[in-house]
CSV table of C-alpha atoms in Angstrom, one decimal:
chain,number,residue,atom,x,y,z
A,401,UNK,CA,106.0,71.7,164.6
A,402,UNK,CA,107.6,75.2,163.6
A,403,UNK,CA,109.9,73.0,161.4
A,404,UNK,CA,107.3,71.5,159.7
A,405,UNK,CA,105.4,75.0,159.1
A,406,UNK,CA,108.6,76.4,157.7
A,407,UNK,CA,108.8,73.6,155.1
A,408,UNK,CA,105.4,73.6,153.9
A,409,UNK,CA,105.7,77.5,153.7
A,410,UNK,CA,109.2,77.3,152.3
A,411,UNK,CA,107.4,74.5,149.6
A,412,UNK,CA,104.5,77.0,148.8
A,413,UNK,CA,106.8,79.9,147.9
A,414,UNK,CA,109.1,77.8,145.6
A,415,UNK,CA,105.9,76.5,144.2
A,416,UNK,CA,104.4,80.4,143.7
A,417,UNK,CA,108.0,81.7,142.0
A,418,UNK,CA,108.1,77.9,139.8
A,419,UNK,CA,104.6,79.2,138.5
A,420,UNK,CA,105.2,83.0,138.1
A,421,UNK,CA,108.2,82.0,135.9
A,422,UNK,CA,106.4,79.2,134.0
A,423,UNK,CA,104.3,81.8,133.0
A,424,UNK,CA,106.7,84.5,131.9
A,425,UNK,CA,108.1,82.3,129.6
A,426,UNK,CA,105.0,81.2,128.2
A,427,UNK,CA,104.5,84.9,127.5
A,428,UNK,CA,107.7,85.6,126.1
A,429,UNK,CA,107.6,82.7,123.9
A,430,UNK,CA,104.1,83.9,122.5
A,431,UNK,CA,105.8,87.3,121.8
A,432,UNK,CA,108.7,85.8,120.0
A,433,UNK,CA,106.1,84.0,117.5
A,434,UNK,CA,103.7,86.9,117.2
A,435,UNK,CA,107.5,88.8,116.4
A,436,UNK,CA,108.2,86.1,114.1
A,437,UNK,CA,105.2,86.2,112.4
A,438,UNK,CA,105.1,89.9,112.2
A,439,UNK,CA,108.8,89.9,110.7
A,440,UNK,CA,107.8,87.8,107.6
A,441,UNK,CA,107.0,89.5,104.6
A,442,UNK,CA,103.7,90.2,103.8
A,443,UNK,CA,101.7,88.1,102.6
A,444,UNK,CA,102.4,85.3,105.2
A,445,UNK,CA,99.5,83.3,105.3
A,446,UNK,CA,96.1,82.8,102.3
A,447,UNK,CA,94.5,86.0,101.7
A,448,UNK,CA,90.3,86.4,101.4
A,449,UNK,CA,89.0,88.5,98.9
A,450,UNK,CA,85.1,89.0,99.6
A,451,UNK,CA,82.7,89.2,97.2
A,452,UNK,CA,79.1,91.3,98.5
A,453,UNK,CA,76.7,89.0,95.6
A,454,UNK,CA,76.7,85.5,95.1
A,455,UNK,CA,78.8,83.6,92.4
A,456,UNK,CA,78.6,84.8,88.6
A,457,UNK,CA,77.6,87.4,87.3
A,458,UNK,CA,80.3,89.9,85.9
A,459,UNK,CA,81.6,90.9,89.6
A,460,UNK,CA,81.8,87.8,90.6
A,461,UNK,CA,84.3,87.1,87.2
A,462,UNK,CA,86.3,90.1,88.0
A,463,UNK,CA,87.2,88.8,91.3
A,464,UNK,CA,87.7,85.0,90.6
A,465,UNK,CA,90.3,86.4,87.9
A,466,UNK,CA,92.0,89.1,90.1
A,467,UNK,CA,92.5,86.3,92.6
A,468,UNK,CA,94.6,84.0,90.0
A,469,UNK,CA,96.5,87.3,89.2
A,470,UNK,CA,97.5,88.5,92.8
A,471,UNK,CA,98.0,84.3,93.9
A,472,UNK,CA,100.4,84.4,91.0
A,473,UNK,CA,102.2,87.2,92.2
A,474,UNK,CA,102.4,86.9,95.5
A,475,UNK,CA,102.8,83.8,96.2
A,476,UNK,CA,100.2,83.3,98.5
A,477,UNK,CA,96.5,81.8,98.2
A,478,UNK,CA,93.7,83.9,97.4
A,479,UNK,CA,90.6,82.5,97.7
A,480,UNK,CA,86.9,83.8,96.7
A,481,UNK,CA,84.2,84.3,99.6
A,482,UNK,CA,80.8,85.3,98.6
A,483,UNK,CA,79.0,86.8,101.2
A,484,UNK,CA,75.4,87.7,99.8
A,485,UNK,CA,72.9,89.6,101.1
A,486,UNK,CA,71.0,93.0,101.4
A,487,UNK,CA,72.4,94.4,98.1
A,488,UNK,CA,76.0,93.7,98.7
A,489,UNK,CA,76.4,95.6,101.9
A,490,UNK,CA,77.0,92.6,103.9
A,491,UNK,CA,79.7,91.6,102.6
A,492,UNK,CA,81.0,95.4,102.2
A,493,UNK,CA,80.7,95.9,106.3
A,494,UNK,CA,82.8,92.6,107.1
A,495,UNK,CA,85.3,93.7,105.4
A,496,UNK,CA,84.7,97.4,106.5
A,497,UNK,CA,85.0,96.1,110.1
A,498,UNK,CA,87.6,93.6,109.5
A,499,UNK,CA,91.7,93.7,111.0
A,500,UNK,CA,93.6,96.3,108.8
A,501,UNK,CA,96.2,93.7,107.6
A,502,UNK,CA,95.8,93.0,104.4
A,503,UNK,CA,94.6,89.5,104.9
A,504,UNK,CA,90.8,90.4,104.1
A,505,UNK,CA,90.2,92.3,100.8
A,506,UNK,CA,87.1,93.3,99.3
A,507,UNK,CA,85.9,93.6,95.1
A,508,UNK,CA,84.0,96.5,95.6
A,509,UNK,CA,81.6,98.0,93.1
A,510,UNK,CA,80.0,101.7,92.2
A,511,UNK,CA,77.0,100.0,93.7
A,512,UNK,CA,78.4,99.0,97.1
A,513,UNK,CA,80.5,101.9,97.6
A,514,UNK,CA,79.0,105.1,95.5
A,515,UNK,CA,75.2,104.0,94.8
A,516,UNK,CA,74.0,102.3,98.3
A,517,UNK,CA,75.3,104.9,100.4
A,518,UNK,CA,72.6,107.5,98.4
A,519,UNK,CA,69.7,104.9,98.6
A,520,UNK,CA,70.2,103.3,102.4
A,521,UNK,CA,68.7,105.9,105.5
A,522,UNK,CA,71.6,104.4,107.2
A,523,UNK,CA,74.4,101.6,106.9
A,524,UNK,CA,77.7,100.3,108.8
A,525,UNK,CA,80.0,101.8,106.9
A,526,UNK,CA,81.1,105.1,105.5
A,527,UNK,CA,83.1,104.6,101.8
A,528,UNK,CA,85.7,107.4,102.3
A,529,UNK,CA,86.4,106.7,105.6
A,530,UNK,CA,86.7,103.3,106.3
A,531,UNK,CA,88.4,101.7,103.2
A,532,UNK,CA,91.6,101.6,102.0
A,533,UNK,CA,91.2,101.7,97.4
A,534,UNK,CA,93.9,99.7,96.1
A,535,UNK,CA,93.2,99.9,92.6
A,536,UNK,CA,90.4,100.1,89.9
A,537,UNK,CA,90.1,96.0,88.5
A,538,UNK,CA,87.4,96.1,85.2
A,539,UNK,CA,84.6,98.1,83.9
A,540,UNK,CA,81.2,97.5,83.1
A,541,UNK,CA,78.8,98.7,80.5
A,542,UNK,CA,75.1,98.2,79.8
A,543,UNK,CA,73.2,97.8,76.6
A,544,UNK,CA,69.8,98.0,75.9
A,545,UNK,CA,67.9,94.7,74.9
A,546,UNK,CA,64.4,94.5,73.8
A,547,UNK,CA,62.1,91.1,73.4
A,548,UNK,CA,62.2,90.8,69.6
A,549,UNK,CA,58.0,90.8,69.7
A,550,UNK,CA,59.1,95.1,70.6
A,551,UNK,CA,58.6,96.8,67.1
A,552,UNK,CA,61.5,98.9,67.8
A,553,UNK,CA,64.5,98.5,65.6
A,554,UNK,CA,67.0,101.1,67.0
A,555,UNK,CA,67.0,103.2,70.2
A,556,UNK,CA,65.5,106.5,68.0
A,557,UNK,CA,62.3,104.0,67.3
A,558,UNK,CA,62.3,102.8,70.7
A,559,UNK,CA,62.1,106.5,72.4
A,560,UNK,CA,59.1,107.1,69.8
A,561,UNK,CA,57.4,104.0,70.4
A,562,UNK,CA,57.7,105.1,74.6
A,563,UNK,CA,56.0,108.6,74.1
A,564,UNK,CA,53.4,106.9,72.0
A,565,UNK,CA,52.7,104.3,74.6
A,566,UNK,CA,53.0,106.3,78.4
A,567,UNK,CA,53.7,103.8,81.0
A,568,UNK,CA,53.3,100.8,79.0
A,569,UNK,CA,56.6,99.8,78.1
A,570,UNK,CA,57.9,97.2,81.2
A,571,UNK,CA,61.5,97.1,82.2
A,572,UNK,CA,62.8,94.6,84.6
A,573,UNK,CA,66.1,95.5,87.2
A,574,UNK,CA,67.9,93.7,89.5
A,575,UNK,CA,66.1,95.4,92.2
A,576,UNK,CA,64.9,99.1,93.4
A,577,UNK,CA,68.2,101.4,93.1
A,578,UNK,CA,70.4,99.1,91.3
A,579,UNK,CA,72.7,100.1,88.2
A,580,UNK,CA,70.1,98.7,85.9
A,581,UNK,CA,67.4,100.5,87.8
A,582,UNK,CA,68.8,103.2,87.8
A,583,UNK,CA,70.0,103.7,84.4
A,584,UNK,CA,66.5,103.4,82.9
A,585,UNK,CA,65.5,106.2,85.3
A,586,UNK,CA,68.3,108.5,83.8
A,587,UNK,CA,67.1,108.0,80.2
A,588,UNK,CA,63.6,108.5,81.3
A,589,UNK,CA,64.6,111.8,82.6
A,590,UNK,CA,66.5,112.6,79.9
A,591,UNK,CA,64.4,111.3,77.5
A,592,UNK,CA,61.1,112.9,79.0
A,593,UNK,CA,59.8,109.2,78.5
A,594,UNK,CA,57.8,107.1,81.5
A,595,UNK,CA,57.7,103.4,81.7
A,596,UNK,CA,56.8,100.9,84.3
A,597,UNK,CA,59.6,100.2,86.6
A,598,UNK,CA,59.6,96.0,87.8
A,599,UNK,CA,62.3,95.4,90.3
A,600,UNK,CA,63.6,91.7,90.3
A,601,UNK,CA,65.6,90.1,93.3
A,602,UNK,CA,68.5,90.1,90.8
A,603,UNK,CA,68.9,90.4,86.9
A,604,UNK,CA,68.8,86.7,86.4
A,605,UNK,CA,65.3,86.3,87.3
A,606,UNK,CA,64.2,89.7,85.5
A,607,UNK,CA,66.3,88.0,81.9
A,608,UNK,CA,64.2,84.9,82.4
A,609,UNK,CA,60.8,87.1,82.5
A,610,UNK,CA,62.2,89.3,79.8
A,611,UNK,CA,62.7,86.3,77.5
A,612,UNK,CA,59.8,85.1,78.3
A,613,UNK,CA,58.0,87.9,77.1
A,614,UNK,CA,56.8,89.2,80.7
A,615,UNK,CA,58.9,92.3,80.2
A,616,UNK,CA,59.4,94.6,76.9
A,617,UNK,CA,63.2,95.4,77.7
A,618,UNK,CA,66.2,95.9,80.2
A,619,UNK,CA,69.1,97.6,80.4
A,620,UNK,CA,71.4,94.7,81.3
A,621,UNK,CA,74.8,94.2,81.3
A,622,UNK,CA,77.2,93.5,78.3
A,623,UNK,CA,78.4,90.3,79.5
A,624,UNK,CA,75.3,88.3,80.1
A,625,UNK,CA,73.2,90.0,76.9
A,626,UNK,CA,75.6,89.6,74.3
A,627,UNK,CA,75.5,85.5,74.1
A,628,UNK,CA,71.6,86.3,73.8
A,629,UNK,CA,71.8,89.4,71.3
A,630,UNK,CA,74.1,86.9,69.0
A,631,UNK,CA,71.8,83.9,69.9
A,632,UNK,CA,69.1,85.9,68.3
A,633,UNK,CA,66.9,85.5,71.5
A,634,UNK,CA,66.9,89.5,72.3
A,635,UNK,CA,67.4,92.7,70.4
A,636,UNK,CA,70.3,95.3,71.0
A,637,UNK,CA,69.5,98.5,70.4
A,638,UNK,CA,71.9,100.9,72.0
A,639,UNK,CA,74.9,101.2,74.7
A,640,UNK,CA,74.8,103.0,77.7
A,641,UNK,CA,78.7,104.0,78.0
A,642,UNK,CA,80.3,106.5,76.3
A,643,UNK,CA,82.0,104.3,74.0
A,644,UNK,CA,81.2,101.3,72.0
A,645,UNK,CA,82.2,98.1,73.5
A,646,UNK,CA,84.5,95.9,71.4
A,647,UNK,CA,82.2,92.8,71.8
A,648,UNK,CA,79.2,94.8,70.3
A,649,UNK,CA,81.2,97.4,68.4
A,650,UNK,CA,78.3,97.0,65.7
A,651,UNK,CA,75.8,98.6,68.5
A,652,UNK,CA,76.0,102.3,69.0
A,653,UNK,CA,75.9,104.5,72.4
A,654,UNK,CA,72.7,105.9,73.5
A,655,UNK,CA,75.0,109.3,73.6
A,656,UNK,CA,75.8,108.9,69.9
A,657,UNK,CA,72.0,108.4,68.7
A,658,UNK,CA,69.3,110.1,71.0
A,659,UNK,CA,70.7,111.8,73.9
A,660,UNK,CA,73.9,113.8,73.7
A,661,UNK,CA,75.9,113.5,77.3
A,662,UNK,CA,74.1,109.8,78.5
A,663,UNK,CA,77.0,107.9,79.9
A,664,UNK,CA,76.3,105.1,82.6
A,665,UNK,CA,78.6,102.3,83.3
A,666,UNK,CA,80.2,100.7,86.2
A,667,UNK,CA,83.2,99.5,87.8
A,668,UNK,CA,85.0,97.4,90.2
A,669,UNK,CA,87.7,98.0,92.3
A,670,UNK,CA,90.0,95.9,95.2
A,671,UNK,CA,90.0,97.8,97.9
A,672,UNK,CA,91.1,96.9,101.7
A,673,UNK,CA,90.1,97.9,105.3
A,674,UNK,CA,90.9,101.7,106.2
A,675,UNK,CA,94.1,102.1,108.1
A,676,UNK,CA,96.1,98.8,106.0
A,677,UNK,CA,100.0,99.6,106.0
A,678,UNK,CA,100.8,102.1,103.1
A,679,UNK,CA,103.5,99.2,102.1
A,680,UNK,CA,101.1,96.6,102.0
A,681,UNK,CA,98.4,98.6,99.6
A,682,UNK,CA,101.0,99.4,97.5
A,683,UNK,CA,102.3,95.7,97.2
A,684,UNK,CA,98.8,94.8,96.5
A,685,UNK,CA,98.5,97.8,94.0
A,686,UNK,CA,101.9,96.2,92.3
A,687,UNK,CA,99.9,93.1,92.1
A,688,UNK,CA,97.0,94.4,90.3
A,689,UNK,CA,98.5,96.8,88.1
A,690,UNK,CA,101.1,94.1,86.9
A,691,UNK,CA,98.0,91.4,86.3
A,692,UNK,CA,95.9,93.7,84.1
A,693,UNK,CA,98.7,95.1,82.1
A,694,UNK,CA,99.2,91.0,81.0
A,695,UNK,CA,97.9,90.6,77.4
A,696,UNK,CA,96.4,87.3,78.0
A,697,UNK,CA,94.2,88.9,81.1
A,698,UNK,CA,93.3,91.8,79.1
A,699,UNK,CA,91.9,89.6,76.0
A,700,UNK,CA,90.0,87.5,78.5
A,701,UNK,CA,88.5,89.9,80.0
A,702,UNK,CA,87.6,92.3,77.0
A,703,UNK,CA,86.2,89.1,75.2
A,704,UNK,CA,83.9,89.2,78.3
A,705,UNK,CA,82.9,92.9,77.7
A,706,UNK,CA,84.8,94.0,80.9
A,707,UNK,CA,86.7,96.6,80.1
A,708,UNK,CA,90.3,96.3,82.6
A,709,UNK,CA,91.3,99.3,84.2
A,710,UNK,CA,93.9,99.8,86.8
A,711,UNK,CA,95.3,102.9,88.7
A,712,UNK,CA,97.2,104.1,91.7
A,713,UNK,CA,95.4,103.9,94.8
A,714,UNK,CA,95.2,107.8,95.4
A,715,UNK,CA,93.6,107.9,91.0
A,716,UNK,CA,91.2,105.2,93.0
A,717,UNK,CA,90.3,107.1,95.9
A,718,UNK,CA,89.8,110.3,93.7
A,719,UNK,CA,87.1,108.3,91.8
A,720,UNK,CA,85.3,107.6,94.7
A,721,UNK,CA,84.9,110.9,95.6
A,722,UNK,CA,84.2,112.1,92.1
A,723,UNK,CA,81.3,109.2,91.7
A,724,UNK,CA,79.4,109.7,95.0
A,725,UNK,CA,78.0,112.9,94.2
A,726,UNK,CA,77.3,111.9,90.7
A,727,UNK,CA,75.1,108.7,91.8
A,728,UNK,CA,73.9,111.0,94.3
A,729,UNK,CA,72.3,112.9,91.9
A,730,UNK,CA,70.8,110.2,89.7
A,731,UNK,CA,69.7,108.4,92.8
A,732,UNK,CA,67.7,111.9,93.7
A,733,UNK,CA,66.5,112.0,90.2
A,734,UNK,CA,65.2,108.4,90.2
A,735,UNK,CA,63.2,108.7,93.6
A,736,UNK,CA,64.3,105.5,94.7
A,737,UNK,CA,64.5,104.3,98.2
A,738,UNK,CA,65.4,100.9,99.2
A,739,UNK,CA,64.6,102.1,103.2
């Protein structure tokens, strides 16, 4: 019988050590491919860029054509997601809250990361702290485009025909405290004009009313208005950046004509979750900077009316701080809330 305990017992503890070592093994094996893995160069694997508003629409072009530019130079995949929803901050968080390793990248915007941190009481993520700018991609401008039933001819005729009609005038936006919102409010104020404010769940829908004839004018961007100004279906009357774009170079600047100092336009920018590898952002950076500086990209791009830009990521992160307090201000200005 004691013979018989002792090799059962014996059987058990060979069995126990077997098993412990089995699973040492397992674990060294899984650190020699996490070592692996971590050894290759970056990028190993496809790369997501995330886009906060759904596809079209200038921001949605920017990033479709920075992702051809950084799969061409690095060799890897990088593919588009749009994640929609409450004014791009959606999309902004999951990349906020997303692994620092370069494999999730965000096309941010002055909206997501300057303008909705002004408007919202409160939202899941702070722009200085928890991103990582990369580089500056393209800029925006706006012009302002009137139904061709407006008797305004030029943006000096337009302000008159405001004071002389309080209130009247309707302007569409794609929604409370968006860039074309806000815009409009700036002029107002500047102007000392009032007209009725119409948010829109986006500027497609507000086009379609203004077309229609449901709305007197917007302030709308350069890429979607210029097809229609040339079409003959809307008016231009001025430009809301400092300069004259090169698509409507005939156009001048609401700075030039009425009001000395008006300058709105917009931007978008790649930028990556806070705490990303220095080497990485800079590799991404090289990627960027390269792409933009290509003639081909550039001409596409300015026959768009998207200006591309391009800097270092600390000339990025400077911007951010610059533009917070200055769409702070407008925001204030504006009254708008969202929350």
């Amino acid at each position: 019988m004691r013979a018989r305990i002792s090799v059962q017992l014996g059987y058990v503890t060979n069995f126990n050590m077997i098993d412990k070592m089995a699973r040492a093994a397992l674990f060294i094996l899984i650190a020699l491919i996490a070592a692996h893995a971590h050894a290759q160069p970056y990028p190993a694997k496809p790369i997501r860029l995330i886009v906060g508003s759904a596809p079209g629409g200038p921001i949605d072009f920017a990033a479709r054509l920075a992702a051809q530019m950084l799969t061409q130079s690095l060799g890897q995949t990088v593919v588009v997601d749009n994640r929609t929803g409450a004014g791009g901050t959606i999309g902004t968080e999951y990349v906020a809250k997303s692994a620092p390793d370069g494999y999730t990248l965000l096309m941010a915007s002055a909206a997501t990361l300057c303008i909705t941190p002004n408007l919202y009481s409160k939202i899941n993520y702070d722009t200085l702290r928890d991103f990582a700018p990369v580089s500056t991609v393209a800029g925006v401008s706006y012009v302002v485009v009137v139904h061709p039933a407006l008797p305004a001819k030029s943006v000096q005729e337009f302000v008159a025909l405001a004071k002389a009609r309080p209130g009247q005038l309707r302007f569409g936006s794609a929604g409370s405290g968006s860039v074309t919102h806000l815009a409009v409010e700036l002029f107002k104020s500047m102007a000392g004009v009032d007209m009725a404010h119409i948010p829109y769940k986006g500027a497609g829908p507000a086009m379609i009313d203004l077309l229609g004839g449901q709305l007197d004018f917007m302030f709308d961007s350069v890429l979607t208005s210029t097809p229609l100004v040339k079409a003959g279906k809307l008016r231009a009357l001025a430009q809301t950046a400092a300069r004259r774009s090169s698509v409507l170079p005939e156009v001048p600047t609401i700075g030039e004509t009425v009001l000395p100092g008006y300058d709105v336009s917009t931007w978008f920018g790649l930028v990556a979750p806070a705490k990303t590898p220095r080497e990485i952002v800079a590799k991404l950076n090289q990627a960027m900077v390269k792409g933009l500086a290509n003639a081909e990209t550039r001409e596409r791009l300015l026959g768009q009316g998207i200006e591309p830009l391009g800097n270092t990521p600390a000339e990025f992160a400077k911007l951010l701080r610059d533009e917070l307090p200055k769409w702070a201000q407008i925001v204030k200005t504006s009254g708008a809330k969202v929350d």
